[in-house]
Short mmCIF file of N, CA and C in Angstrom, two decimals:
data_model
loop_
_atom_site.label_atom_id
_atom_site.label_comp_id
_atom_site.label_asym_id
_atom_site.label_seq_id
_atom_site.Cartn_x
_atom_site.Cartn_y
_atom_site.Cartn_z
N UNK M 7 384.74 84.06 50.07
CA UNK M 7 385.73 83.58 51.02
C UNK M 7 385.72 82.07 51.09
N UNK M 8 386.81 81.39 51.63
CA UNK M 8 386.86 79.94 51.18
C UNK M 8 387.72 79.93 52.89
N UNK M 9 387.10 78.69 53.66
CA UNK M 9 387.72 78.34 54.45
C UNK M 9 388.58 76.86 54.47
N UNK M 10 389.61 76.60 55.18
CA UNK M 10 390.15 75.69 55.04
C UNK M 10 390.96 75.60 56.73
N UNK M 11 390.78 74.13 56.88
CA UNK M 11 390.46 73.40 58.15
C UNK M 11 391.30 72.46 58.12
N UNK M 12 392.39 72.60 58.62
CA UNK M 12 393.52 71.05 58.68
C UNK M 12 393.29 70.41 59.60
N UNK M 13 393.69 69.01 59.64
CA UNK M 13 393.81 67.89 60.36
C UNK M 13 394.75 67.13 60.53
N UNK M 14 395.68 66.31 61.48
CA UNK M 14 396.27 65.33 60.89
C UNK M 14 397.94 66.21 61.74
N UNK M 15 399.53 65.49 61.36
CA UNK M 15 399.76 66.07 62.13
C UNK M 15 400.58 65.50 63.09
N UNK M 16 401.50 65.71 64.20
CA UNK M 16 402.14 65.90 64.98
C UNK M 16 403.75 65.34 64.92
N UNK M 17 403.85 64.43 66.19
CA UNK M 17 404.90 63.77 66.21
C UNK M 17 405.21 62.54 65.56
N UNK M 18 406.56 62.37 65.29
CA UNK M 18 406.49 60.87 64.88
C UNK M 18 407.94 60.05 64.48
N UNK M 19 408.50 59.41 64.73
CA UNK M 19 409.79 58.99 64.96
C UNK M 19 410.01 58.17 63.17
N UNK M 20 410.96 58.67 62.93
CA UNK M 20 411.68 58.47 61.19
C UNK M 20 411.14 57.16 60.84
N UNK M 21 410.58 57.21 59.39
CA UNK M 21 410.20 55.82 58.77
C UNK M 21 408.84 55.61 58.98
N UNK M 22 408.72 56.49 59.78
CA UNK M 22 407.23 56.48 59.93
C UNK M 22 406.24 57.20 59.38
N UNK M 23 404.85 57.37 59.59
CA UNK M 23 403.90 57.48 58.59
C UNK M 23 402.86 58.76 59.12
N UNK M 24 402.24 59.66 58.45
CA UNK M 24 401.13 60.83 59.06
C UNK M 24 400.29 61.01 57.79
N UNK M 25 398.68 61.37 58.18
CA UNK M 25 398.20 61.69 57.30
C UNK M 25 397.47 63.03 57.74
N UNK M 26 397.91 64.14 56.53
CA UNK M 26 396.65 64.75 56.77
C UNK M 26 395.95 65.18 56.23
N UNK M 27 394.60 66.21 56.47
CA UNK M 27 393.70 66.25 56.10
C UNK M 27 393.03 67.49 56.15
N UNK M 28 392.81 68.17 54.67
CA UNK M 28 392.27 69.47 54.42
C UNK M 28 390.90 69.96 54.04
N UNK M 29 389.65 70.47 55.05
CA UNK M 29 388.66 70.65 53.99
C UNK M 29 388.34 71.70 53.54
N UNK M 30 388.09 71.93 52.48
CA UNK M 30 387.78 73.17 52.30
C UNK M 30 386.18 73.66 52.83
N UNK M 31 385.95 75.01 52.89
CA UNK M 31 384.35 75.47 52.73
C UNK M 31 383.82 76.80 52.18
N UNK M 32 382.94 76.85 52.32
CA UNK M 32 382.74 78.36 51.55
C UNK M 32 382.51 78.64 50.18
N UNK M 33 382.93 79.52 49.90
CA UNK M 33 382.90 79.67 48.09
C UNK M 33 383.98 78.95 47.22
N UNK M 34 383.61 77.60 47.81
CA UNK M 34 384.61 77.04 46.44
C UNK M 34 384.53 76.74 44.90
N UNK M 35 385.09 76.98 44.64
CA UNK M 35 384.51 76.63 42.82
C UNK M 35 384.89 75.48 42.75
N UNK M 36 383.94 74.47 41.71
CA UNK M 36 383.86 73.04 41.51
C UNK M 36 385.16 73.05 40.64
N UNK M 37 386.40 73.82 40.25
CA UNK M 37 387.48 73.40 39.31
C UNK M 37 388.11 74.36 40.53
N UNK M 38 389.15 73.64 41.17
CA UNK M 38 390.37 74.36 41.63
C UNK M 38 391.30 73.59 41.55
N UNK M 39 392.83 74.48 42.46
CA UNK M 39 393.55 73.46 42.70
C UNK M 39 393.85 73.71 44.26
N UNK M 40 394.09 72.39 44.74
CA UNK M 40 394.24 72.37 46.18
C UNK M 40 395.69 71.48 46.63
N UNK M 41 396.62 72.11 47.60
CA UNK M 41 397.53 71.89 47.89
C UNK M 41 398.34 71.65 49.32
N UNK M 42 399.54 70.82 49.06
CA UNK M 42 399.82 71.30 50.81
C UNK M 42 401.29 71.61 50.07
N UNK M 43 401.95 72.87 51.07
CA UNK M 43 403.12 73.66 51.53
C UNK M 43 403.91 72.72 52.32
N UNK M 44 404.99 73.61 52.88
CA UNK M 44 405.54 73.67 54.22
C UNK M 44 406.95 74.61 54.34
N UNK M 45 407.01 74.88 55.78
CA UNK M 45 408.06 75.25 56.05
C UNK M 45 408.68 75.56 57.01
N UNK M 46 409.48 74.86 56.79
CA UNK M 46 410.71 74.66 58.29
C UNK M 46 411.31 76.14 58.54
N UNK M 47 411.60 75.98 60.09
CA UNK M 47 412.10 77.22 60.75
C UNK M 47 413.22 77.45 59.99
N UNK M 48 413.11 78.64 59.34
CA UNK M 48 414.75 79.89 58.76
C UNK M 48 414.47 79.50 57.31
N UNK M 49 413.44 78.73 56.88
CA UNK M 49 413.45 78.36 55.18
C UNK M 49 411.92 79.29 54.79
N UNK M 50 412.25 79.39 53.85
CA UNK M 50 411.15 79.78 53.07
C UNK M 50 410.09 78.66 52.72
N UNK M 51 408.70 79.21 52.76
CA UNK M 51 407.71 78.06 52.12
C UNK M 51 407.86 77.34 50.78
N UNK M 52 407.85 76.06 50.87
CA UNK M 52 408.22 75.46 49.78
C UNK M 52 406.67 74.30 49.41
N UNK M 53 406.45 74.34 47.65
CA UNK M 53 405.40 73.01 47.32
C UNK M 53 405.67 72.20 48.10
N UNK M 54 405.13 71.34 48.83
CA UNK M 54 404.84 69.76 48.40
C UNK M 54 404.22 68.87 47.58
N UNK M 55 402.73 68.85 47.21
CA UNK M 55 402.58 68.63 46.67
C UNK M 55 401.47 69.01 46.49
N UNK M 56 400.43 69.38 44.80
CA UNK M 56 399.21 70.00 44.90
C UNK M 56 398.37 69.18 43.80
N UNK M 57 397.53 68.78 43.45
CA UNK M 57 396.20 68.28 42.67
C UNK M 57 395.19 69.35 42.47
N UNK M 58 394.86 69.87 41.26
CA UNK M 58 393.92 70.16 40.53
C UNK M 58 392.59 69.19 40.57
N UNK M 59 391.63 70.41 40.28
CA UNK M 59 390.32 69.24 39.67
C UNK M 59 390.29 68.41 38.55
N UNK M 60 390.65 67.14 38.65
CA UNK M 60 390.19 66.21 37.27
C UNK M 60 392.08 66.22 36.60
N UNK M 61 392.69 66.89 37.26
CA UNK M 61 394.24 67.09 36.73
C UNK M 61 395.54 66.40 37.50
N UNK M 62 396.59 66.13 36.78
CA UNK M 62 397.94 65.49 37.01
C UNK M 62 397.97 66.18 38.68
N UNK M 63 398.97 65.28 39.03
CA UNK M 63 399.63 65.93 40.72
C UNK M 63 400.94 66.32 40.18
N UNK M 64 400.87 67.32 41.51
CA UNK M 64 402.42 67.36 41.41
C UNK M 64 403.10 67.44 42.64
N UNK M 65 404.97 66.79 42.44
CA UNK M 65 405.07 67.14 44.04
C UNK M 65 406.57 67.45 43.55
N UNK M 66 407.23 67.75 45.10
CA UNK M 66 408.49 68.01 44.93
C UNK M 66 409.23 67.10 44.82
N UNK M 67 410.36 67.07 44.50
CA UNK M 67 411.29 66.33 44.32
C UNK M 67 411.88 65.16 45.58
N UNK M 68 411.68 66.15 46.45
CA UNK M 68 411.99 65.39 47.89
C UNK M 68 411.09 64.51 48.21
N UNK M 69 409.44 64.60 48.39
CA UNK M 69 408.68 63.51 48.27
C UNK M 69 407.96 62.12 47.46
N UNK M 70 408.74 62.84 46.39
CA UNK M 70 408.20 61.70 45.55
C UNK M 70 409.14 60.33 45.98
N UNK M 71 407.81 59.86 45.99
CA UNK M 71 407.84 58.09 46.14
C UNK M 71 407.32 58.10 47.38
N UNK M 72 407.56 59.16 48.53
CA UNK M 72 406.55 58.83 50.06
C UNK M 72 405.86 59.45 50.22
N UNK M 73 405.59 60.55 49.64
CA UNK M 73 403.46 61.55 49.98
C UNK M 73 402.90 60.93 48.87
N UNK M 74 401.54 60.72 49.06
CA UNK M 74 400.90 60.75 48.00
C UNK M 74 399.51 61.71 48.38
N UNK M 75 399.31 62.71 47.40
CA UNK M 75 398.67 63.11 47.52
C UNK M 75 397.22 63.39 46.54
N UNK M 76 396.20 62.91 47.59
CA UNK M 76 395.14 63.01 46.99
C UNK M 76 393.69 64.00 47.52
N UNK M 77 392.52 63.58 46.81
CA UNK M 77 391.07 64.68 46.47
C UNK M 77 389.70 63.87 46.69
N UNK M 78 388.77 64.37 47.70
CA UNK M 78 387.43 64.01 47.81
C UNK M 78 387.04 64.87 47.35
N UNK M 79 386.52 64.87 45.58
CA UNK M 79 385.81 66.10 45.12
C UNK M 79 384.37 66.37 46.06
N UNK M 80 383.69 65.31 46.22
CA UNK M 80 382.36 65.42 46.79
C UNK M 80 382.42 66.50 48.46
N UNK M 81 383.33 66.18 48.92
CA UNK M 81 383.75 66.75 50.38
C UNK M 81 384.71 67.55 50.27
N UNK M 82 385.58 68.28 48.87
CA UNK M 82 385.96 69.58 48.98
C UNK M 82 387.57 69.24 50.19
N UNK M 83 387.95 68.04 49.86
CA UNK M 83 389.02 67.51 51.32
C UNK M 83 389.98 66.89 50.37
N UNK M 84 391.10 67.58 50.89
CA UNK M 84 392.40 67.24 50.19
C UNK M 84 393.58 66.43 51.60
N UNK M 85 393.61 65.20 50.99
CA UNK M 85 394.80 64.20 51.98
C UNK M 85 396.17 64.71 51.61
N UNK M 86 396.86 64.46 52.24
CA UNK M 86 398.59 63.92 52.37
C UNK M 86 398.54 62.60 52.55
N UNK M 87 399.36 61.79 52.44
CA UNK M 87 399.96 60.77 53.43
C UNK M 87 401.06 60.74 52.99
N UNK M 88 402.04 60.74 54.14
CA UNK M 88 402.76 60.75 54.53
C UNK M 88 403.64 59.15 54.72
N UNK M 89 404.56 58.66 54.24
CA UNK M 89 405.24 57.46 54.20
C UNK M 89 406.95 58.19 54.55
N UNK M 90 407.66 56.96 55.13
CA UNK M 90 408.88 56.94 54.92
C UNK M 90 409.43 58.28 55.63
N UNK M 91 409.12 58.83 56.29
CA UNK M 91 409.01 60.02 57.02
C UNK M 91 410.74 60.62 57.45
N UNK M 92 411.24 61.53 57.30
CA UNK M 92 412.63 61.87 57.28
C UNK M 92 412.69 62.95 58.47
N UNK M 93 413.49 63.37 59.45
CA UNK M 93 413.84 64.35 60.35
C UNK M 93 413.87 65.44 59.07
N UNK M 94 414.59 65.68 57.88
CA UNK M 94 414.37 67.03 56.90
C UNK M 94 412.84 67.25 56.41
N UNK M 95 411.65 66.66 56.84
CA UNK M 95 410.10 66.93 56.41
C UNK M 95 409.65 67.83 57.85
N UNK M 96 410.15 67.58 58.74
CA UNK M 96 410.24 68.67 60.12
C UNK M 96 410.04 69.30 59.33
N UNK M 97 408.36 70.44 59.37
CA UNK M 97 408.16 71.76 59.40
C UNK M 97 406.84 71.89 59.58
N UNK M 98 406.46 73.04 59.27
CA UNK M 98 404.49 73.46 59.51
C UNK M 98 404.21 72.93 57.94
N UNK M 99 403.06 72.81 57.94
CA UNK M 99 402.69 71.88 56.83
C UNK M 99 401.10 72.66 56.87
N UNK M 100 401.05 74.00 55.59
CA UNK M 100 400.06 74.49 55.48
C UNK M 100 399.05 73.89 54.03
N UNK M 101 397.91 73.84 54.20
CA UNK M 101 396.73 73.49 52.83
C UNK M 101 396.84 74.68 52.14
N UNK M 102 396.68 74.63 50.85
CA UNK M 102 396.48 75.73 50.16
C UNK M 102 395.64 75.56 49.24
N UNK M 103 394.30 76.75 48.89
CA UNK M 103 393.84 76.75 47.61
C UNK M 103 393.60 77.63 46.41
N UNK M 104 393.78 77.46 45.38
CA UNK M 104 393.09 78.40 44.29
C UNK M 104 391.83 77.86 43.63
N UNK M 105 391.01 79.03 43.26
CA UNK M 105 390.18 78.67 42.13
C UNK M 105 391.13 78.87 40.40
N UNK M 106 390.43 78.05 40.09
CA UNK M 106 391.14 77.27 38.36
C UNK M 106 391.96 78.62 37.88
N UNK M 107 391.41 79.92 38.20
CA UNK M 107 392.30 80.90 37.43
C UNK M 107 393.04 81.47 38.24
N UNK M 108 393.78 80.88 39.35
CA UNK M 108 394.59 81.15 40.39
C UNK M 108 394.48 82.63 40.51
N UNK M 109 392.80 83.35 40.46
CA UNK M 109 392.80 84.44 40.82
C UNK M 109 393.00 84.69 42.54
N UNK M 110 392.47 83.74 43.06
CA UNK M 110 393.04 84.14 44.66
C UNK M 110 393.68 83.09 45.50
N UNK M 111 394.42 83.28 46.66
CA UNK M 111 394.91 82.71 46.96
C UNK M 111 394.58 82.32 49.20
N UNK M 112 393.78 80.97 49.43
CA UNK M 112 393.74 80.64 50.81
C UNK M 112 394.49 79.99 51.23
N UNK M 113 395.01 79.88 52.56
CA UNK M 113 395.74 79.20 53.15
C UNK M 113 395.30 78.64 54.72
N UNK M 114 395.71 77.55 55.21
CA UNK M 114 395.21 76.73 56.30
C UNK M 114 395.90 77.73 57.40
N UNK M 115 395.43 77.35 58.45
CA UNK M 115 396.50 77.75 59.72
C UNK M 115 397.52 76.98 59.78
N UNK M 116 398.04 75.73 59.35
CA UNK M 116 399.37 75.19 59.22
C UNK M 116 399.06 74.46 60.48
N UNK M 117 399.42 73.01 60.66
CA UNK M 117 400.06 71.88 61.05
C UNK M 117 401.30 71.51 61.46
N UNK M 118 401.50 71.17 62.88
CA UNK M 118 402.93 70.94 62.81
C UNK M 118 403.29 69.66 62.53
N UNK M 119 404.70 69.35 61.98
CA UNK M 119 404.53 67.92 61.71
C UNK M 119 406.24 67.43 62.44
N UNK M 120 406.48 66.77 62.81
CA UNK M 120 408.17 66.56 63.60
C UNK M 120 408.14 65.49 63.67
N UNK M 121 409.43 65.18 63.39
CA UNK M 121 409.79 64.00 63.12
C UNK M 121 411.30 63.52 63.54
N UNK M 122 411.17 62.63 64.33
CA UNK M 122 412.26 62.46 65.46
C UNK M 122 413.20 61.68 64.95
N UNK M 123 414.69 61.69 64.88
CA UNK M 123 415.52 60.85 64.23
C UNK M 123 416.25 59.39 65.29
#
């Protein structure tokens, strides 16, 4: 079992900035990949953006150029930050992880994140 512990988070008026913060614990394997979600009320969960061990990022289309997302291999803790912040990034904002052979799949309790226009 693998736990995962968000941080980070709330309100915040457009153009503005949030970071957050995922750790993992438990049975993690030293090669995964670790991620953050989200999803706004009536939408389906969608990537944001996720990092592998030692591997390329990736994000969606909508964030690139304002999340960047990064990895404390030593501490098993995966960031967001959050830039440039839009009223359409309004949603829960869950961590996600796999081990390297995306045999299973954890997820955070989700974060709310709002963002005021």
């Amino acid at each position: 079992q693998v736990q995962l512990v968000e941080s980070g988070g709330g309100l915040v008026q457009a153009g503005g900035s949030l970071r957050l913060s995922c750790a993992a614990s438990g049975n993690v394997f030293s090669i995964n990949i670790m991620g953050w979600y989200r999803q706004a009320p009536g939408k389906q969960r969608e990537l944001v953006a996720r990092i592998p061990t030692g591997g390329s990022t990736n994000y969606a289309d909508s964030v690139k150029g304002r999340f960047t997302i990064s990895r404390d291999k030593d501490k098993n803790t995966v960031y967001l930050q959050m830039n440039s912040l839009k009223p359409e990034d309004t949603a829960v904002y869950y961590c996600h992880y796999s081990p390297w052979d995306l045999s299973q799949n954890y997820w955070g309790q989700g974060t709310q994140v709002t963002v005021s226009s």
